[in-house]
Coordinates of C-alpha atoms and ligand atoms in Angstrom, one line a residue:
M1 CA -3.2 39.3 -14.4
K2 CA -3.9 37.6 -11.0
L3 CA -2.8 33.9 -10.3
K4 CA -3.3 32.1 -7.0
I5 CA -1.1 28.9 -7.1
F6 CA -0.8 26.1 -4.6
I7 CA 2.5 24.6 -3.9
P8 CA 3.1 21.8 -1.1
R9 CA 5.6 22.3 1.8
D10 CA 5.5 18.7 2.7
A11 CA 9.0 17.4 3.2
A12 CA 8.6 14.8 0.8
A13 CA 7.4 17.3 -2.1
V14 CA 10.5 19.8 -0.6
A15 CA 12.8 16.6 -0.9
V16 CA 12.3 16.4 -4.7
G17 CA 12.2 20.3 -5.0
A18 CA 9.4 22.0 -4.3
D19 CA 11.3 24.9 -2.5
E20 CA 13.2 25.4 -5.8
V21 CA 9.6 25.3 -7.9
A22 CA 8.2 27.8 -5.8
L23 CA 11.2 30.2 -6.3
E24 CA 11.3 29.8 -9.6
L25 CA 7.7 30.6 -9.9
E26 CA 7.9 33.8 -7.9
L27 CA 10.7 35.3 -10.0
G28 CA 8.7 33.9 -13.3
A29 CA 5.4 35.8 -12.1
R30 CA 7.5 38.9 -11.5
K31 CA 9.1 38.7 -15.1
R32 CA 6.0 38.5 -16.4
G33 CA 4.1 41.4 -14.4
V34 CA 1.7 38.7 -13.1
S35 CA 0.7 39.5 -9.8
L36 CA 0.7 36.1 -7.7
E37 CA -0.7 34.6 -4.5
L38 CA 1.4 31.3 -3.6
V39 CA 0.2 28.9 -0.7
R40 CA 2.3 26.3 0.8
T41 CA -0.1 23.7 1.2
G42 CA 0.7 19.9 2.6
S43 CA 0.7 17.4 -0.2
R44 CA -2.1 15.9 -2.0
G45 CA -0.2 12.4 -1.5
L46 CA 0.5 11.8 -5.2
Y47 CA 4.0 11.6 -4.4
W48 CA 5.4 10.4 -7.8
L49 CA 3.4 13.4 -9.2
E50 CA 5.8 15.8 -6.6
P51 CA 6.4 18.5 -6.8
M52 CA 2.8 19.1 -7.9
L53 CA 1.4 22.7 -8.6
E54 CA -2.3 23.8 -8.5
V55 CA -3.5 26.9 -10.0
S56 CA -7.0 28.3 -8.8
T57 CA -9.2 28.6 -11.9
G58 CA -13.3 28.9 -12.0
A59 CA -13.5 25.3 -12.9
G60 CA -11.7 24.7 -9.9
R61 CA -7.9 23.4 -9.3
I62 CA -5.9 22.6 -12.2
A63 CA -2.5 20.3 -11.7
F64 CA 1.0 20.4 -13.3
G65 CA 3.4 18.1 -12.3
P66 CA 6.0 16.5 -11.6
L67 CA 7.8 19.7 -12.2
T68 CA 11.5 20.7 -12.1
P69 CA 12.3 24.5 -11.8
G70 CA 13.5 24.2 -15.4
D71 CA 9.5 23.1 -16.3
V72 CA 7.8 26.4 -14.9
A73 CA 8.3 29.2 -17.2
S74 CA 6.7 26.8 -19.8
V75 CA 4.2 26.0 -17.2
L76 CA 3.6 29.8 -16.5
D77 CA 3.4 30.3 -20.0
A78 CA 0.6 27.8 -20.5
I79 CA -1.5 28.9 -17.4
V80 CA -1.6 32.7 -18.6
A81 CA -2.6 31.5 -22.2
D82 CA -4.9 28.7 -20.8
G83 CA -3.0 26.5 -23.3
P84 CA -1.9 22.8 -23.4
H85 CA 1.1 21.4 -21.5
P86 CA 2.4 18.2 -21.3
L87 CA 2.9 18.3 -17.6
R88 CA -0.9 19.5 -17.3
L89 CA -3.0 16.8 -15.5
G90 CA -6.5 18.5 -15.5
L91 CA -8.9 19.4 -12.8
T92 CA -7.0 18.0 -9.4
E93 CA -10.4 16.5 -8.1
Q94 CA -10.8 14.4 -11.3
I95 CA -7.4 12.9 -11.2
P96 CA -8.4 8.9 -10.8
W97 CA -5.9 8.3 -8.4
L98 CA -7.5 11.0 -6.1
K99 CA -11.1 10.2 -7.1
R100 CA -11.6 7.0 -6.1
Q101 CA -10.5 8.0 -2.5
T102 CA -13.0 8.7 0.4
R103 CA -10.9 11.3 2.4
L104 CA -12.4 12.2 5.3
T105 CA -9.3 12.5 7.2
F106 CA -7.0 13.9 4.7
A107 CA -10.1 16.2 2.9
R108 CA -8.2 19.2 3.7
C109 CA -4.4 18.0 3.3
G110 CA -3.1 19.9 0.2
V111 CA -6.1 22.1 0.0
I112 CA -5.8 24.6 2.6
D113 CA -2.8 26.6 4.2
P114 CA -1.9 24.9 6.9
R115 CA -0.3 28.2 8.7
S116 CA -3.7 29.5 8.6
V117 CA -6.7 28.8 11.3
E118 CA -8.7 31.2 9.0
D119 CA -8.3 28.9 6.3
Y120 CA -8.8 25.6 8.7
R121 CA -12.0 27.2 10.1
A122 CA -13.3 28.3 6.3
H123 CA -13.1 24.5 5.2
G124 CA -15.3 23.2 8.0
G125 CA -12.3 23.4 11.0
Y126 CA -13.1 23.6 14.8
E127 CA -17.1 22.8 13.9
G128 CA -16.3 19.6 15.9
L129 CA -14.9 21.4 18.6
Q130 CA -17.7 23.6 18.9
R131 CA -20.4 21.1 18.7
A132 CA -18.2 19.1 21.5
L133 CA -18.3 22.0 23.8
A134 CA -22.1 21.8 23.8
L135 CA -22.0 18.1 24.7
S136 CA -21.6 16.4 28.1
S137 CA -18.5 14.1 28.3
E138 CA -20.6 11.0 28.4
A139 CA -22.4 12.2 24.9
I140 CA -18.7 12.9 23.3
I141 CA -17.4 9.6 24.2
D142 CA -20.6 8.1 22.8
D143 CA -20.1 9.8 19.8
V144 CA -16.8 8.0 19.4
I145 CA -18.1 4.5 20.6
K146 CA -20.8 5.0 17.8
S147 CA -18.5 6.0 14.9
G148 CA -16.4 2.7 15.6
L149 CA -13.2 4.1 15.6
R150 CA -10.3 2.0 16.5
G151 CA -6.9 3.1 17.4
R152 CA -4.8 3.9 14.2
G153 CA -1.6 3.3 15.6
G154 CA -1.1 -0.3 15.1
A155 CA -3.6 -2.2 17.9
G156 CA -6.8 -0.9 16.9
F157 CA -8.1 -1.1 20.3
P158 CA -11.7 1.0 20.3
T159 CA -11.1 4.5 21.1
G160 CA -14.4 5.6 23.0
I161 CA -13.6 3.0 25.4
K162 CA -10.3 4.2 26.1
W163 CA -11.7 7.4 26.6
R164 CA -14.5 6.3 28.7
T165 CA -11.7 4.6 31.2
V166 CA -10.0 7.5 31.3
S167 CA -13.2 9.8 31.8
Q168 CA -13.9 7.6 34.6
A169 CA -10.6 7.8 36.5
D170 CA -10.4 9.9 39.4
A171 CA -8.0 12.4 39.1
A172 CA -7.0 15.9 39.6
Q173 CA -5.1 16.0 36.6
K174 CA -5.2 14.0 33.6
Y175 CA -3.1 14.1 30.5
I176 CA -3.4 13.9 26.8
C177 CA -0.8 12.2 24.6
C178 CA -0.6 12.2 20.6
N179 CA 2.1 9.5 19.4
A180 CA 3.5 11.2 16.6
D181 CA 6.5 8.7 16.5
E182 CA 5.6 7.0 13.4
G183 CA 8.4 4.9 13.0
D184 CA 7.2 1.9 11.2
S185 CA 9.0 1.3 7.5
G186 CA 7.2 2.7 4.6
T187 CA 4.4 4.8 7.0
F188 CA 4.2 8.6 6.6
A189 CA 0.3 9.5 7.2
D190 CA 1.2 10.9 10.5
R191 CA 3.6 13.1 9.1
M192 CA 1.6 14.4 6.2
I193 CA -1.5 15.0 8.3
M194 CA 1.0 17.1 10.6
E195 CA 2.4 18.9 8.0
G196 CA -0.7 19.3 6.0
D197 CA -3.4 20.0 8.6
P198 CA -2.3 20.4 11.7
Y199 CA -5.1 22.2 13.5
M200 CA -7.3 19.0 13.0
V201 CA -4.9 16.9 15.3
I202 CA -4.8 19.7 17.7
E203 CA -8.9 20.0 17.5
G204 CA -9.1 15.9 18.2
M205 CA -6.5 16.2 21.1
T206 CA -8.8 19.4 22.8
I207 CA -11.9 17.4 22.0
A208 CA -10.6 14.4 24.1
G209 CA -9.4 16.7 26.8
I210 CA -12.8 18.0 27.1
A211 CA -14.5 14.5 27.0
V212 CA -12.0 12.9 29.4
G213 CA -11.3 16.2 31.9
A214 CA -7.8 16.3 30.9
T215 CA -6.3 20.4 30.5
R216 CA -2.6 19.4 29.3
G217 CA -1.7 17.8 26.3
Y218 CA 1.7 16.2 24.9
I219 CA 2.7 15.8 21.2
Y220 CA 5.5 13.3 20.9
I221 CA 7.3 13.7 17.5
R222 CA 9.9 11.8 16.3
S223 CA 13.3 14.0 15.8
E224 CA 13.4 12.8 12.0
Y225 CA 10.2 14.9 11.4
P226 CA 11.3 18.9 12.0
H227 CA 8.8 20.0 9.2
A228 CA 6.1 18.5 11.3
V229 CA 7.2 19.7 14.3
E230 CA 7.5 23.5 12.9
A231 CA 4.3 22.9 11.7
I232 CA 2.9 22.0 14.4
N233 CA 4.3 24.4 16.9
A234 CA 3.0 26.9 14.2
A235 CA -0.5 25.7 14.7
I236 CA -0.3 25.5 18.8
A237 CA 0.6 29.1 18.5
G238 CA -2.0 30.2 16.1
A239 CA -4.6 28.1 18.0
R240 CA -3.4 29.9 21.3
R241 CA -4.2 33.3 19.5
A242 CA -7.5 32.3 18.3
G243 CA -8.6 31.1 21.4
Y244 CA -8.7 27.3 20.9
L245 CA -6.0 26.6 23.7
G246 CA -5.0 28.1 26.4
P247 CA -7.6 29.1 29.6
G248 CA -11.6 29.4 28.4
I249 CA -11.3 27.5 25.2
G250 CA -13.6 28.7 22.3
R251 CA -15.2 30.8 24.9
S252 CA -16.0 28.0 26.9
R253 CA -15.1 26.9 30.9
H254 CA -12.7 24.3 29.7
D255 CA -8.9 24.8 29.7
F256 CA -6.7 22.8 27.3
D257 CA -3.1 23.5 26.5
I258 CA -0.4 21.4 24.2
E259 CA 3.2 21.4 24.3
V260 CA 5.5 19.4 21.5
R261 CA 8.6 16.9 22.8
V262 CA 10.6 15.9 20.3
G263 CA 12.1 12.0 20.4
A264 CA 15.5 10.9 20.1
G265 CA 15.3 8.4 17.6
A266 CA 14.4 5.2 19.0
Y267 CA 11.7 3.0 17.3
I268 CA 10.7 1.7 20.8
C269 CA 9.4 5.1 22.2
G270 CA 6.3 4.6 19.7
E271 CA 5.6 1.7 22.2
E272 CA 2.8 4.0 24.3
T273 CA 4.9 3.3 28.1
A274 CA 8.4 3.9 26.5
M275 CA 6.9 6.9 25.0
L276 CA 5.4 7.9 28.7
E277 CA 9.4 7.4 29.8
S278 CA 10.6 9.6 27.4
L279 CA 8.1 12.1 27.9
E280 CA 9.2 11.9 31.5
G281 CA 12.6 12.3 30.1
K282 CA 13.8 9.4 30.9
R283 CA 15.3 6.5 28.8
G284 CA 12.5 5.0 26.6
V285 CA 11.8 1.6 28.5
V286 CA 8.7 -0.3 28.0
R287 CA 6.6 -0.4 31.1
A288 CA 4.9 -3.8 32.4
K289 CA 1.2 -3.5 32.1
P290 CA -1.1 -3.6 34.1
P291 CA -1.6 -0.6 35.3
L292 CA -2.8 0.7 32.0
P293 CA -1.6 4.1 30.7
A294 CA -5.6 5.0 31.3
H295 CA -5.1 4.4 35.0
K296 CA -1.7 5.3 35.6
G297 CA -0.1 6.9 32.5
L298 CA 2.1 10.1 32.5
F299 CA 3.6 10.9 35.9
G300 CA 1.3 8.3 37.0
L301 CA -1.8 10.0 36.2
P302 CA -4.5 8.8 34.0
T303 CA -3.3 9.4 30.2
V304 CA -5.1 8.9 27.3
I305 CA -2.9 8.0 24.3
N306 CA -3.9 8.1 20.7
N307 CA -1.9 7.9 17.1
V308 CA -1.9 11.2 15.4
L309 CA -4.7 9.9 12.7
T310 CA -6.9 8.8 15.6
F311 CA -7.0 12.4 16.5
A312 CA -7.1 13.3 13.1
A313 CA -10.4 11.4 12.9
I314 CA -12.0 12.7 15.4
P315 CA -13.3 16.4 14.4
F316 CA -15.2 14.6 11.7
I317 CA -16.9 12.2 13.8
L318 CA -17.7 15.3 16.5
A319 CA -19.1 17.3 13.7
G320 CA -21.9 15.5 13.1
G321 CA -20.0 12.5 11.2
A322 CA -20.1 9.3 13.6
Q323 CA -22.9 7.4 11.7
A324 CA -21.2 8.3 8.1
Y325 CA -17.8 7.1 9.7
A326 CA -19.5 3.9 10.9
D327 CA -21.6 3.6 7.7
C328 CA -18.1 2.7 5.8
G329 CA -15.8 -0.1 6.1
M330 CA -16.5 -4.0 6.9
G331 CA -17.1 -6.0 10.2
R332 CA -15.7 -4.4 13.1
S333 CA -13.1 -2.2 11.2
R334 CA -15.3 0.7 10.6
G335 CA -14.4 4.2 8.9
T336 CA -11.3 4.9 6.4
K337 CA -8.0 4.0 6.8
P338 CA -5.2 6.3 5.3
I339 CA -3.2 3.5 3.5
Q340 CA 0.5 4.3 2.6
L341 CA 2.1 2.5 -0.7
G342 CA 6.1 2.5 -0.7
G343 CA 8.7 0.5 -1.4
N344 CA 9.4 -0.6 -4.9
I345 CA 6.0 0.8 -6.4
K346 CA 5.0 2.7 -9.6
H347 CA 2.5 5.0 -7.8
G348 CA 3.6 5.5 -4.2
G349 CA 1.6 7.9 -1.8
L350 CA -1.4 8.2 0.4
F351 CA -4.6 6.5 -0.3
E352 CA -7.4 6.9 2.0
V353 CA -10.1 4.4 1.7
A354 CA -13.0 2.5 3.4
F355 CA -12.0 -0.5 5.1
G356 CA -12.8 -3.4 3.0
I357 CA -10.4 -3.0 -0.4
T358 CA -8.2 -5.7 -1.0
L359 CA -4.4 -5.8 -0.8
G360 CA -4.6 -6.7 -4.5
E361 CA -6.2 -4.0 -5.5
L362 CA -4.3 -1.5 -3.5
V363 CA -1.2 -2.9 -5.2
D364 CA -1.7 -3.9 -8.2
D365 CA -4.5 -1.6 -9.7
I366 CA -3.9 1.6 -7.6
G367 CA -0.4 1.3 -6.9
G368 CA 0.1 0.3 -10.7
G369 CA 2.7 -2.7 -9.7
T370 CA 6.5 -2.1 -9.1
A371 CA 8.5 0.8 -10.3
S372 CA 11.1 -1.7 -11.2
G373 CA 8.6 -2.6 -13.8
R374 CA 9.5 -6.5 -12.8
P375 CA 6.8 -8.4 -11.1
V376 CA 5.6 -8.1 -7.5
R377 CA 6.9 -11.0 -5.5
A378 CA 5.7 -9.9 -1.9
V379 CA 4.7 -7.2 0.0
Q380 CA 5.4 -6.0 3.9
V381 CA 2.2 -4.5 5.3
G382 CA 1.9 -3.0 8.9
G383 CA 5.4 -1.9 9.4
P384 CA 8.5 -4.1 10.5
L385 CA 6.9 -6.1 12.7
G386 CA 4.3 -7.1 10.0
A387 CA 4.0 -10.2 8.1
Y388 CA 5.1 -10.8 4.4
F389 CA 2.3 -11.5 1.5
P390 CA 2.6 -13.5 -1.0
R391 CA 0.7 -13.0 -4.7
E392 CA -1.5 -16.0 -3.6
L393 CA -3.1 -14.0 -0.5
F394 CA -3.9 -10.7 -2.3
D395 CA -7.5 -11.4 -2.0
T396 CA -7.0 -10.3 1.7
P397 CA -9.3 -7.3 2.3
F398 CA -7.8 -4.5 4.3
D399 CA -9.7 -5.1 7.7
Y400 CA -8.2 -6.0 11.5
E401 CA -9.7 -9.6 11.7
A402 CA -8.8 -10.7 7.8
F403 CA -5.5 -9.8 8.0
A404 CA -5.2 -11.3 11.8
A405 CA -7.0 -14.5 10.5
R406 CA -4.0 -14.7 7.9
S407 CA -1.3 -14.0 11.0
G408 CA -0.7 -10.5 9.6
L409 CA -1.7 -7.3 10.8
V410 CA -2.7 -4.2 9.6
G411 CA -0.8 -1.7 11.8
H412 CA -0.4 1.8 10.6
G413 CA -1.1 1.1 7.1
G414 CA 1.8 0.6 5.5
I415 CA 2.2 -1.2 2.7
V416 CA 6.3 -2.1 1.3
V417 CA 6.2 -3.5 -2.2
F418 CA 9.3 -5.9 -3.1
D419 CA 9.8 -7.5 -6.5
D420 CA 11.1 -10.8 -7.7
T421 CA 14.7 -9.9 -6.9
V422 CA 14.2 -9.8 -3.2
D423 CA 15.5 -12.4 -1.0
M424 CA 13.1 -13.3 1.6
A425 CA 15.8 -15.1 3.7
S426 CA 17.7 -11.9 4.3
Q427 CA 14.6 -9.7 4.8
A428 CA 14.0 -12.6 7.7
R429 CA 17.4 -12.1 9.2
F430 CA 16.4 -7.9 8.8
A431 CA 13.6 -8.5 11.1
F432 CA 15.6 -9.8 13.8
E433 CA 18.7 -7.7 13.2
F434 CA 16.0 -4.4 13.4
C435 CA 14.6 -6.1 16.8
A436 CA 18.0 -6.9 18.1
T437 CA 19.3 -3.2 17.4
E438 CA 15.9 -1.4 18.7
S439 CA 14.9 -3.7 21.6
C440 CA 14.8 -1.8 25.0
G441 CA 16.5 -4.5 26.7
K442 CA 14.1 -5.0 29.5
C443 CA 12.9 -8.7 28.8
T444 CA 15.1 -11.3 28.1
P445 CA 13.1 -13.3 24.8
C446 CA 13.6 -10.3 22.8
R447 CA 16.8 -8.5 23.9
I448 CA 18.6 -12.3 23.7
G449 CA 16.0 -13.9 21.2
A450 CA 16.7 -11.4 18.6
T451 CA 20.6 -11.6 18.4
R452 CA 20.3 -15.5 18.5
G453 CA 17.7 -15.0 15.7
V454 CA 20.6 -12.8 13.6
E455 CA 23.3 -15.6 14.3
T456 CA 21.0 -18.5 13.3
M457 CA 19.4 -16.8 10.0
D458 CA 22.9 -16.4 9.2
K459 CA 23.6 -20.1 9.3
V460 CA 20.5 -21.1 7.3
I461 CA 21.7 -18.6 4.6
A462 CA 25.0 -19.8 4.6
G463 CA 23.8 -23.6 4.1
I464 CA 24.5 -24.7 7.5
R465 CA 22.1 -27.5 8.6
P466 CA 19.4 -25.4 7.1
E467 CA 16.4 -27.9 8.3
A468 CA 17.8 -27.9 12.0
N469 CA 18.4 -24.4 12.3
L470 CA 15.0 -23.4 10.7
K471 CA 13.5 -25.7 13.4
L472 CA 15.2 -23.6 15.8
I473 CA 14.5 -20.6 14.4
E474 CA 10.5 -21.9 15.0
D475 CA 11.3 -22.4 18.7
L476 CA 12.9 -19.4 19.2
C477 CA 9.9 -17.6 17.4
E478 CA 7.5 -19.2 19.9
V479 CA 9.5 -18.1 22.7
M480 CA 9.5 -14.5 21.6
T481 CA 5.8 -14.7 20.9
D482 CA 5.0 -16.0 23.9
G483 CA 7.7 -14.4 26.5
S484 CA 8.2 -11.1 25.3
L485 CA 7.0 -8.2 27.4
C486 CA 5.6 -6.0 24.5
A487 CA 4.9 -6.3 20.7
M488 CA 8.5 -5.6 19.8
G489 CA 9.9 -9.0 20.9
G490 CA 6.2 -10.3 20.4
L491 CA 5.8 -9.9 16.8
T492 CA 9.0 -10.0 15.3
P493 CA 8.4 -13.6 14.8
M494 CA 5.8 -12.5 12.1
P495 CA 7.8 -11.4 9.7
V496 CA 10.0 -14.0 10.0
M497 CA 7.3 -16.7 9.9
S498 CA 5.5 -15.2 7.1
A499 CA 8.8 -15.3 4.9
I500 CA 9.7 -18.6 5.7
T501 CA 6.1 -19.9 5.5
H502 CA 5.5 -18.4 2.0
F503 CA 8.7 -18.6 0.7
P504 CA 10.3 -21.5 1.7
E505 CA 12.6 -21.8 -1.3
D506 CA 14.8 -19.1 -0.5
F507 CA 15.6 -20.5 3.0
T508 CA 17.2 -24.0 1.6
R509 CA 19.4 -22.7 -0.8
A510 CA 23.2 -21.6 0.6
G511 CA 23.8 -17.6 0.0
S512 CA 26.9 -15.4 0.1
L513 CA 26.8 -14.0 3.7
P514 CA 30.2 -14.9 5.3
V515 CA 29.5 -17.1 8.4
A516 CA 32.0 -19.0 10.4
A517 CA 31.6 -22.7 10.1
E518 CA 29.4 -24.5 13.2
Ligands
LIG601 C1 7.4 -1.3 19.6 C2 6.3 -0.4 19.2 C3 6.1 0.6 18.3 C4 5.2 1.5 18.5 N1 5.2 2.6 17.8 C5 4.1 3.2 17.4 C6 4.4 4.6 16.9 O1 5.0 5.0 16.0 N2 3.1 5.4 16.7 C7 1.8 4.7 17.3 O2 1.0 5.7 17.2 N3 1.7 3.7 17.8 C8 2.9 3.0 17.8 N4 2.9 1.8 18.5 C9 1.5 1.3 19.4 C10 1.4 2.2 20.5 O3 1.8 1.2 21.4 C11 0.0 2.4 21.0 O4 -0.6 1.4 21.1 C12 -0.8 3.5 20.3 O5 -0.3 4.3 20.2 C13 -2.2 3.8 20.9 O6 -3.0 4.7 20.0 P1 -4.3 4.2 19.3 O7 -5.2 3.6 20.2 O8 -4.7 5.3 18.8 O9 -3.6 3.3 18.3 C14 3.8 0.9 19.0 C15 3.8 -0.1 19.6 C16 5.1 -1.0 19.7 C17 5.0 -2.4 20.3
LIG602 S1 9.6 -7.1 23.8 FE1 11.4 -6.3 23.7 S2 11.5 -3.9 23.6 FE2 9.4 -5.0 24.3 S3 9.8 -5.2 26.8 FE3 10.6 -6.7 26.0 S4 13.1 -6.2 25.5 FE4 11.8 -4.4 25.5

């Protein structure tokens, strides 16, 4: 008997035992005289079901999970006998959580072998590049503009406009930089796609290179992502072997190659100009803008900087999908958003869906509420600089403008859920503390303000003149918002003020933090 089985090598799946399950499977197959083809994929993103195994059948892939090594023998017996099993989840594509999604960016993640360029091509990979090679620079950029794609790193700047600026800049050398620092709390989509479909990121960067006339690219990956570094490096080597990177890519006159650079663990190095400093071998300190990186970026030359997911959206768009992409979404938020559900949530994972879905649908319906079973009290959307939303705002649709209208941000699409045991005053204090720790130190409102914020919050928590100190915090937040050089100090007030506005009751009772009397 022959079996083809898929198990993720995704870091999150490995963290809960995917490697042990894979080993047990190989041993079990040998024992039963079964010929096993084991493919290590990325994750499908249903993390509460990991490690999840899928077996190829005539009807499609059938999933089992979550597995422990101890489950493998009985699962193998059930597969061989085509019988029932308590961990059998049915056809993977029919699992409601997966079926409800619109997977444009994550279509191949968990499906293909991320180490195989042939598998990538067999699933539509490099069709976007082939088409791009036949187009002019302007036509490629027009396609990106037509798709309505906005940067997925957080700020939501229109990608095509950025590319046009770099394309029009006059320079002998230009660069493409992929921001894979992914520092936001509760986010993991960049990691997932780099581990599960790395060729797509490389293809997206290569198309950007052709569009703007750049021949060199860098991927800046955070050091906490060793599996992603390995996967991307393997894919770069594979793309070079297949002629998709290096001189004359895809048998054309275009040259393009990519190198990986590993960060050293600073949140601020995700800010694009600090990332450039770090790429140049310096300390990650924010640069004043202007000049924009599109005019003077890496080594002072015109540079496209985009998030991993922005580049990952490009191959679909260039393969003829610009209109289909633009047809999804709402308002000025076009296409799909890979949303990451995390924190205290029952069904955490990656949910890619068209813009427009509400926060409540995501948290209650799709996420299934809290893992603790207690009521959801607050969610933080958009990373450590994003706002806390109470239940009353759960009708907010996922859309850049709708979130901004409610003093929040969509950011990189991370949602972190808290139950009713959360203390929002501590969360507000944490926002200041995080900023104090991660500030690059270049400007005073952030460097000094964050520390003063922690001290003042400590007084509020200790019940020392809470009203006066909350007023002080409000003033401080105004200064940080208006006076900070970058969004690190400029947005720290967002979690602070949203916590104070929506959960005022947590700021007026004396807490237990030991603070010296004023
Ligand atoms: C403090 C701070 C941290 C950031 N971290 C990231 C990050 O980890 N990844 C990212 O893509 N963008 C991050 N950004 C946004 C980048 O500065 C930049 O807007 C983005 O990489 C541009 O790509 P996009 O247009 O594709 O979104 C951060 C911004 C700030 C202010
Ligand atoms: S706001 Fe903070 S992180 Fe940004 S430049 Fe100023 S000190 Fe640096």
